[in-house]
Amino acid sequence: HMALVHSEVSEALEAIRKRDYGNFCEELADVVIRVASIAHGLGVDLESEMLAKLSKNPTRGLHHGGKAV
């Protein structure tokens, strides 16, 4: 299933390279749908995990290497 996420990301990248914004948006939606599907199948509360991560990220250094922002 993770390979399907990779496939959708690759399709989004190709769309943006072709400057096809409409297709890029569609492929980006596919990425989110695939990830949400995997999370659901594994019983992961993706919304809670995302909120926790959004709270944590501002406390981390630039590029997570401990550098000051």
PDB file of C-alpha atoms in Angstrom:
ATOM      1  CA  HIS A   1       0.000   0.000   0.000  1.00  0.00           C
ATOM      2  CA  MET A   2       2.858   2.390   0.686  1.00  0.00           C
ATOM      3  CA  ALA A   3       4.029   1.870  -2.886  1.00  0.00           C
ATOM      4  CA  LEU A   4       0.675   3.266  -4.026  1.00  0.00           C
ATOM      5  CA  VAL A   5       1.382   6.456  -2.051  1.00  0.00           C
ATOM      6  CA  HIS A   6       4.735   6.692  -3.818  1.00  0.00           C
ATOM      7  CA  SER A   7       3.018   6.218  -7.162  1.00  0.00           C
ATOM      8  CA  GLU A   8       0.565   9.041  -6.470  1.00  0.00           C
ATOM      9  CA  VAL A   9       3.386  11.359  -5.331  1.00  0.00           C
ATOM     10  CA  SER A  10       5.266  10.544  -8.545  1.00  0.00           C
ATOM     11  CA  GLU A  11       2.172  11.366 -10.598  1.00  0.00           C
ATOM     12  CA  ALA A  12       1.807  14.682  -8.745  1.00  0.00           C
ATOM     13  CA  LEU A  13       5.456  15.480  -9.406  1.00  0.00           C
ATOM     14  CA  GLU A  14       5.047  14.741 -13.100  1.00  0.00           C
ATOM     15  CA  ALA A  15       1.949  16.952 -13.275  1.00  0.00           C
ATOM     16  CA  ILE A  16       3.741  19.882 -11.661  1.00  0.00           C
ATOM     17  CA  ARG A  17       6.722  19.411 -13.983  1.00  0.00           C
ATOM     18  CA  LYS A  18       4.281  19.691 -16.889  1.00  0.00           C
ATOM     19  CA  ARG A  19       2.751  22.783 -15.254  1.00  0.00           C
ATOM     20  CA  ASP A  20      -0.596  20.978 -15.171  1.00  0.00           C
ATOM     21  CA  TYR A  21      -1.939  22.527 -11.975  1.00  0.00           C
ATOM     22  CA  GLY A  22      -5.371  20.904 -12.281  1.00  0.00           C
ATOM     23  CA  ASN A  23      -3.911  17.417 -12.527  1.00  0.00           C
ATOM     24  CA  PHE A  24      -1.419  18.223  -9.765  1.00  0.00           C
ATOM     25  CA  CYS A  25      -4.272  19.093  -7.413  1.00  0.00           C
ATOM     26  CA  GLU A  26      -6.074  15.880  -8.315  1.00  0.00           C
ATOM     27  CA  GLU A  27      -2.962  13.771  -7.719  1.00  0.00           C
ATOM     28  CA  LEU A  28      -2.298  15.542  -4.423  1.00  0.00           C
ATOM     29  CA  ALA A  29      -5.812  14.607  -3.341  1.00  0.00           C
ATOM     30  CA  ASP A  30      -5.037  11.003  -4.332  1.00  0.00           C
ATOM     31  CA  VAL A  31      -1.955  11.073  -2.067  1.00  0.00           C
ATOM     32  CA  VAL A  32      -4.054  12.163   0.906  1.00  0.00           C
ATOM     33  CA  ILE A  33      -6.750   9.591   0.120  1.00  0.00           C
ATOM     34  CA  ARG A  34      -4.174   6.772  -0.049  1.00  0.00           C
ATOM     35  CA  VAL A  35      -2.560   7.813   3.242  1.00  0.00           C
ATOM     36  CA  ALA A  36      -5.939   8.134   4.960  1.00  0.00           C
ATOM     37  CA  SER A  37      -6.930   4.714   3.662  1.00  0.00           C
ATOM     38  CA  ILE A  38      -3.773   3.124   5.042  1.00  0.00           C
ATOM     39  CA  ALA A  39      -4.263   4.845   8.408  1.00  0.00           C
ATOM     40  CA  HIS A  40      -7.872   3.688   8.586  1.00  0.00           C
ATOM     41  CA  GLY A  41      -6.914   0.123   7.716  1.00  0.00           C
ATOM     42  CA  LEU A  42      -4.335   0.075  10.496  1.00  0.00           C
ATOM     43  CA  GLY A  43      -6.615   1.715  13.054  1.00  0.00           C
ATOM     44  CA  VAL A  44      -4.558   4.908  13.233  1.00  0.00           C
ATOM     45  CA  ASP A  45      -6.418   8.038  14.338  1.00  0.00           C
ATOM     46  CA  LEU A  46      -4.816  10.155  11.649  1.00  0.00           C
ATOM     47  CA  GLU A  47      -6.511  13.384  12.718  1.00  0.00           C
ATOM     48  CA  SER A  48      -5.159  13.091  16.277  1.00  0.00           C
ATOM     49  CA  GLU A  49      -1.705  12.183  15.004  1.00  0.00           C
ATOM     50  CA  MET A  50      -1.664  15.140  12.633  1.00  0.00           C
ATOM     51  CA  LEU A  51      -2.764  17.573  15.345  1.00  0.00           C
ATOM     52  CA  ALA A  52      -0.082  16.241  17.698  1.00  0.00           C
ATOM     53  CA  LYS A  53       2.545  16.573  14.968  1.00  0.00           C
ATOM     54  CA  LEU A  54       1.453  20.107  14.083  1.00  0.00           C
ATOM     55  CA  SER A  55       1.913  21.024  17.748  1.00  0.00           C
ATOM     56  CA  LYS A  56       5.320  19.363  17.922  1.00  0.00           C
ATOM     57  CA  ASN A  57       6.841  20.728  14.714  1.00  0.00           C
ATOM     58  CA  PRO A  58       7.271  24.355  15.869  1.00  0.00           C
ATOM     59  CA  THR A  59       9.429  23.123  18.754  1.00  0.00           C
ATOM     60  CA  ARG A  60      11.846  21.344  16.440  1.00  0.00           C
ATOM     61  CA  GLY A  61      14.947  22.889  14.898  1.00  0.00           C
ATOM     62  CA  LEU A  62      15.272  23.886  11.282  1.00  0.00           C
ATOM     63  CA  HIS A  63      15.201  20.726   9.144  1.00  0.00           C
ATOM     64  CA  HIS A  64      15.026  18.735  12.399  1.00  0.00           C
ATOM     65  CA  GLY A  65      18.784  18.911  12.798  1.00  0.00           C
ATOM     66  CA  GLY A  66      18.644  20.946  15.979  1.00  0.00           C
ATOM     67  CA  LYS A  67      19.604  24.199  14.244  1.00  0.00           C
ATOM     68  CA  ALA A  68      18.030  27.446  15.398  1.00  0.00           C
ATOM     69  CA  VAL A  69      15.414  28.888  13.083  1.00  0.00           C
TER      70      VAL A  69
END
